[in-house]
Amino acid sequence: EASQQVMLAIRDSYRRLLAPSMENEFRAKAKESADSEAIAVFALAPQPLLFKLGTLINDQLNVAVFQCHRTGHKWAWKRVSDPVEYSFRKTYQSEDKSNAALVMDLSAPIVDQRVQSAIGDATIYHLSIENPNRTFVTTQEIQDEFVPVFRNAMETIKNDNPSCKVIKVFMAMPNSLAIRAGMDYMPKADLPLILYEQSNAEDGFFETITIGG
């Protein structure tokens, strides 16, 4: 309930403070120059709320999302970085064809047992990297490369599970990628999402907000 209230506050604040400028003045400037950046986003918040913010911004406007770093300049991109390879795979097939989960364990591993403790028997997919960590998003390119992998994940889960009505999402990921995932969410094409969060490792995951539907 608290998350729903915060989500509504974010939506209302966005509509009141940002939407008019972004959808009018900034959209006009973007048409004048495809390379212009209309607005920069620097956000720190629980990941379900960052995902929701991304859905409000969407991917039709000219927006640059920045990542807060733990060393050096907090918000400046590095010029070069080691390459990052995203992977998407199914780790468990459930007999229940209507229950599916997407785990984005990019910052830290999330084992399937923790997911099933929250939602029961479910087919589980992971979008991850070889060594999940909190600092790997160091360049704009690494952030951009995440988007097509997320898009493939959404389409694959929907097509593999035709009786599934909603995807249950578990996130441990850099903040900027949570926003970018929300920006790429397509409410008319994608299944609705239920976003899960955890207060601590002992209490496990709990349901927060629903996207779409």
Short mmCIF file of C-alpha atoms in Angstrom, two decimals:
data_model
loop_
_atom_site.label_atom_id
_atom_site.label_comp_id
_atom_site.label_asym_id
_atom_site.label_seq_id
_atom_site.Cartn_x
_atom_site.Cartn_y
_atom_site.Cartn_z
CA GLU A 1 0.00 0.00 0.00
CA ALA A 2 2.83 2.40 0.85
CA SER A 3 4.53 1.66 -2.49
CA GLN A 4 1.27 2.33 -4.34
CA GLN A 5 0.97 5.71 -2.61
CA VAL A 6 4.53 6.65 -3.50
CA MET A 7 3.94 5.48 -7.08
CA LEU A 8 0.88 7.72 -7.35
CA ALA A 9 2.88 10.63 -5.93
CA ILE A 10 5.61 10.08 -8.53
CA ARG A 11 3.03 9.94 -11.30
CA ASP A 12 1.28 13.09 -10.14
CA SER A 13 4.55 14.98 -9.70
CA TYR A 14 5.72 13.90 -13.13
CA ARG A 15 2.49 15.02 -14.75
CA ARG A 16 2.54 18.34 -12.95
CA LEU A 17 6.21 19.26 -13.14
CA LEU A 18 7.87 17.43 -16.03
CA ALA A 19 5.35 16.20 -18.55
CA PRO A 20 4.31 19.59 -20.00
CA SER A 21 7.90 20.65 -20.65
CA MET A 22 9.06 17.27 -21.91
CA GLU A 23 6.15 16.72 -24.23
CA ASN A 24 6.05 20.22 -25.71
CA GLU A 25 9.18 22.33 -25.57
CA PHE A 26 11.67 19.45 -25.44
CA ARG A 27 9.90 17.42 -28.11
CA ALA A 28 10.05 20.43 -30.44
CA LYS A 29 13.77 20.84 -29.82
CA ALA A 30 14.35 17.14 -30.46
CA LYS A 31 12.71 17.47 -33.86
CA GLU A 32 15.10 20.27 -34.76
CA SER A 33 18.13 18.12 -33.97
CA ALA A 34 18.04 14.35 -33.57
CA ASP A 35 21.27 14.51 -31.58
CA SER A 36 20.06 17.05 -29.02
CA GLU A 37 19.44 15.90 -25.44
CA ALA A 38 16.18 17.22 -24.09
CA ILE A 39 16.47 16.27 -20.45
CA ALA A 40 18.90 14.43 -18.14
CA VAL A 41 17.67 12.05 -15.44
CA PHE A 42 19.63 11.56 -12.19
CA ALA A 43 17.56 9.26 -9.98
CA LEU A 44 18.02 7.33 -6.75
CA ALA A 45 15.05 5.39 -5.35
CA PRO A 46 13.77 1.84 -4.79
CA GLN A 47 13.94 0.00 -8.08
CA PRO A 48 10.19 -0.61 -8.59
CA LEU A 49 9.67 3.15 -8.39
CA LEU A 50 12.53 3.79 -10.82
CA PHE A 51 10.93 1.33 -13.23
CA LYS A 52 7.63 3.18 -12.87
CA LEU A 53 9.37 6.50 -13.52
CA GLY A 54 10.78 5.00 -16.71
CA THR A 55 7.31 4.05 -17.94
CA LEU A 56 6.20 7.67 -17.45
CA ILE A 57 9.16 9.01 -19.40
CA ASN A 58 8.91 6.20 -22.03
CA ASP A 59 11.30 5.95 -24.99
CA GLN A 60 9.64 8.45 -27.33
CA LEU A 61 11.21 11.53 -25.79
CA ASN A 62 14.81 12.64 -25.99
CA VAL A 63 16.06 11.65 -22.54
CA ALA A 64 19.50 10.76 -21.15
CA VAL A 65 19.59 8.59 -18.01
CA PHE A 66 22.72 8.76 -15.85
CA GLN A 67 24.15 6.20 -13.44
CA CYS A 68 25.44 7.09 -9.98
CA HIS A 69 28.95 5.63 -9.55
CA ARG A 70 30.68 4.56 -6.35
CA THR A 71 34.12 5.90 -7.29
CA GLY A 72 35.34 9.04 -9.02
CA HIS A 73 32.79 11.56 -10.23
CA LYS A 74 29.42 10.30 -9.02
CA TRP A 75 27.53 10.87 -12.28
CA ALA A 76 30.15 11.17 -15.05
CA TRP A 77 30.49 8.41 -17.62
CA LYS A 78 33.90 6.88 -18.19
CA ARG A 79 35.35 7.25 -21.67
CA VAL A 80 36.30 3.58 -21.94
CA SER A 81 35.38 0.46 -20.02
CA ASP A 82 35.67 -3.29 -20.13
CA PRO A 83 32.97 -4.88 -22.33
CA VAL A 84 29.89 -6.34 -20.65
CA GLU A 85 27.97 -9.27 -22.07
CA TYR A 86 24.36 -9.63 -21.04
CA SER A 87 22.76 -13.06 -20.99
CA PHE A 88 19.13 -14.18 -20.99
CA ARG A 89 18.22 -17.76 -20.15
CA LYS A 90 15.51 -19.93 -18.64
CA THR A 91 16.71 -21.59 -15.45
CA TYR A 92 13.57 -23.48 -14.39
CA GLN A 93 10.53 -24.85 -16.22
CA SER A 94 7.36 -25.12 -14.17
CA GLU A 95 4.39 -27.35 -14.89
CA ASP A 96 2.24 -24.31 -14.19
CA LYS A 97 2.13 -22.64 -17.60
CA SER A 98 0.48 -19.50 -16.22
CA ASN A 99 3.16 -18.50 -13.70
CA ALA A 100 6.37 -16.91 -15.00
CA ALA A 101 9.07 -14.75 -13.45
CA LEU A 102 11.77 -12.50 -14.88
CA VAL A 103 14.79 -12.12 -12.61
CA MET A 104 17.13 -9.26 -13.47
CA ASP A 105 20.03 -10.09 -11.17
CA LEU A 106 22.66 -7.76 -12.55
CA SER A 107 23.92 -6.20 -9.32
CA ALA A 108 23.79 -9.36 -7.19
CA PRO A 109 22.71 -12.97 -7.74
CA ILE A 110 19.11 -13.97 -6.96
CA VAL A 111 18.68 -17.72 -6.63
CA ASP A 112 15.52 -19.40 -7.92
CA GLN A 113 14.59 -20.66 -4.45
CA ARG A 114 14.10 -17.09 -3.23
CA VAL A 115 11.81 -16.36 -6.17
CA GLN A 116 9.71 -19.46 -5.60
CA SER A 117 9.47 -18.68 -1.89
CA ALA A 118 7.64 -15.51 -2.91
CA ILE A 119 5.43 -16.72 -5.78
CA GLY A 120 5.36 -20.52 -5.63
CA ASP A 121 6.16 -22.84 -8.52
CA ALA A 122 6.93 -20.73 -11.59
CA THR A 123 8.96 -20.81 -14.79
CA ILE A 124 11.97 -18.60 -14.13
CA TYR A 125 14.08 -16.59 -16.56
CA HIS A 126 17.23 -14.64 -15.71
CA LEU A 127 18.60 -11.52 -17.40
CA SER A 128 22.09 -11.22 -15.95
CA ILE A 129 25.83 -10.88 -16.51
CA GLU A 130 28.62 -13.34 -15.73
CA ASN A 131 29.63 -11.68 -12.46
CA PRO A 132 26.77 -9.56 -11.12
CA ASN A 133 28.01 -6.39 -9.42
CA ARG A 134 26.85 -2.87 -8.63
CA THR A 135 29.49 -0.96 -10.57
CA PHE A 136 29.55 -2.37 -14.11
CA VAL A 137 27.44 0.35 -15.79
CA THR A 138 30.29 2.77 -16.42
CA THR A 139 29.51 3.98 -19.96
CA GLN A 140 26.49 5.01 -21.96
CA GLU A 141 27.14 2.12 -24.34
CA ILE A 142 26.81 -0.48 -21.56
CA GLN A 143 23.48 1.05 -20.61
CA ASP A 144 22.26 1.13 -24.21
CA GLU A 145 23.22 -2.52 -24.81
CA PHE A 146 20.89 -3.58 -22.01
CA VAL A 147 17.74 -2.36 -23.80
CA PRO A 148 17.55 -4.88 -26.69
CA VAL A 149 18.25 -7.75 -24.26
CA PHE A 150 15.38 -6.60 -22.05
CA ARG A 151 13.14 -6.28 -25.11
CA ASN A 152 13.99 -9.83 -26.16
CA ALA A 153 13.25 -11.07 -22.64
CA MET A 154 9.79 -9.51 -22.60
CA GLU A 155 8.85 -10.95 -26.00
CA THR A 156 10.32 -14.40 -25.31
CA ILE A 157 8.50 -14.84 -22.01
CA LYS A 158 5.19 -13.79 -23.56
CA ASN A 159 5.60 -16.10 -26.55
CA ASP A 160 6.84 -19.06 -24.49
CA ASN A 161 3.98 -18.82 -22.01
CA PRO A 162 0.75 -18.07 -23.92
CA SER A 163 -1.45 -18.76 -20.88
CA CYS A 164 0.51 -16.37 -18.69
CA LYS A 165 -1.39 -13.15 -17.86
CA VAL A 166 1.33 -11.33 -15.93
CA ILE A 167 5.12 -11.49 -15.51
CA LYS A 168 6.48 -11.32 -11.98
CA VAL A 169 9.68 -9.29 -11.92
CA PHE A 170 12.52 -9.48 -9.38
CA MET A 171 15.25 -6.85 -9.65
CA ALA A 172 18.76 -6.39 -8.35
CA MET A 173 20.16 -4.00 -10.91
CA PRO A 174 21.82 -0.60 -11.33
CA ASN A 175 19.35 2.26 -10.97
CA SER A 176 19.79 3.58 -14.50
CA LEU A 177 18.92 0.18 -15.98
CA ALA A 178 15.72 0.02 -13.93
CA ILE A 179 14.69 3.33 -15.50
CA ARG A 180 15.70 2.21 -18.98
CA ALA A 181 13.70 -1.01 -18.58
CA GLY A 182 10.65 1.05 -17.68
CA MET A 183 11.23 3.34 -20.64
CA ASP A 184 11.25 0.33 -22.96
CA TYR A 185 8.09 -1.24 -21.52
CA MET A 186 5.32 -1.31 -24.13
CA PRO A 187 1.89 -1.30 -22.42
CA LYS A 188 0.01 -2.22 -25.60
CA ALA A 189 2.30 -5.13 -26.50
CA ASP A 190 3.87 -6.42 -23.28
CA LEU A 191 2.23 -8.44 -20.54
CA PRO A 192 1.48 -6.58 -17.29
CA LEU A 193 4.25 -6.76 -14.70
CA ILE A 194 4.14 -7.25 -10.95
CA LEU A 195 7.31 -5.80 -9.44
CA TYR A 196 8.80 -7.35 -6.31
CA GLU A 197 11.14 -5.79 -3.75
CA GLN A 198 12.89 -6.94 -0.59
CA SER A 199 13.49 -5.04 2.63
CA ASN A 200 16.30 -7.40 3.68
CA ALA A 201 17.63 -10.86 2.86
CA GLU A 202 15.89 -12.52 5.80
CA ASP A 203 12.37 -11.27 5.02
CA GLY A 204 12.57 -12.14 1.32
CA PHE A 205 10.69 -10.53 -1.54
CA PHE A 206 7.26 -8.92 -1.37
CA GLU A 207 4.90 -7.60 -4.04
CA THR A 208 4.99 -3.84 -4.61
CA ILE A 209 3.38 -2.28 -7.70
CA THR A 210 1.80 -3.44 -10.94
CA ILE A 211 2.79 -2.03 -14.32
CA GLY A 212 0.32 -2.17 -17.21
CA GLY A 213 -2.89 -4.12 -17.36
#
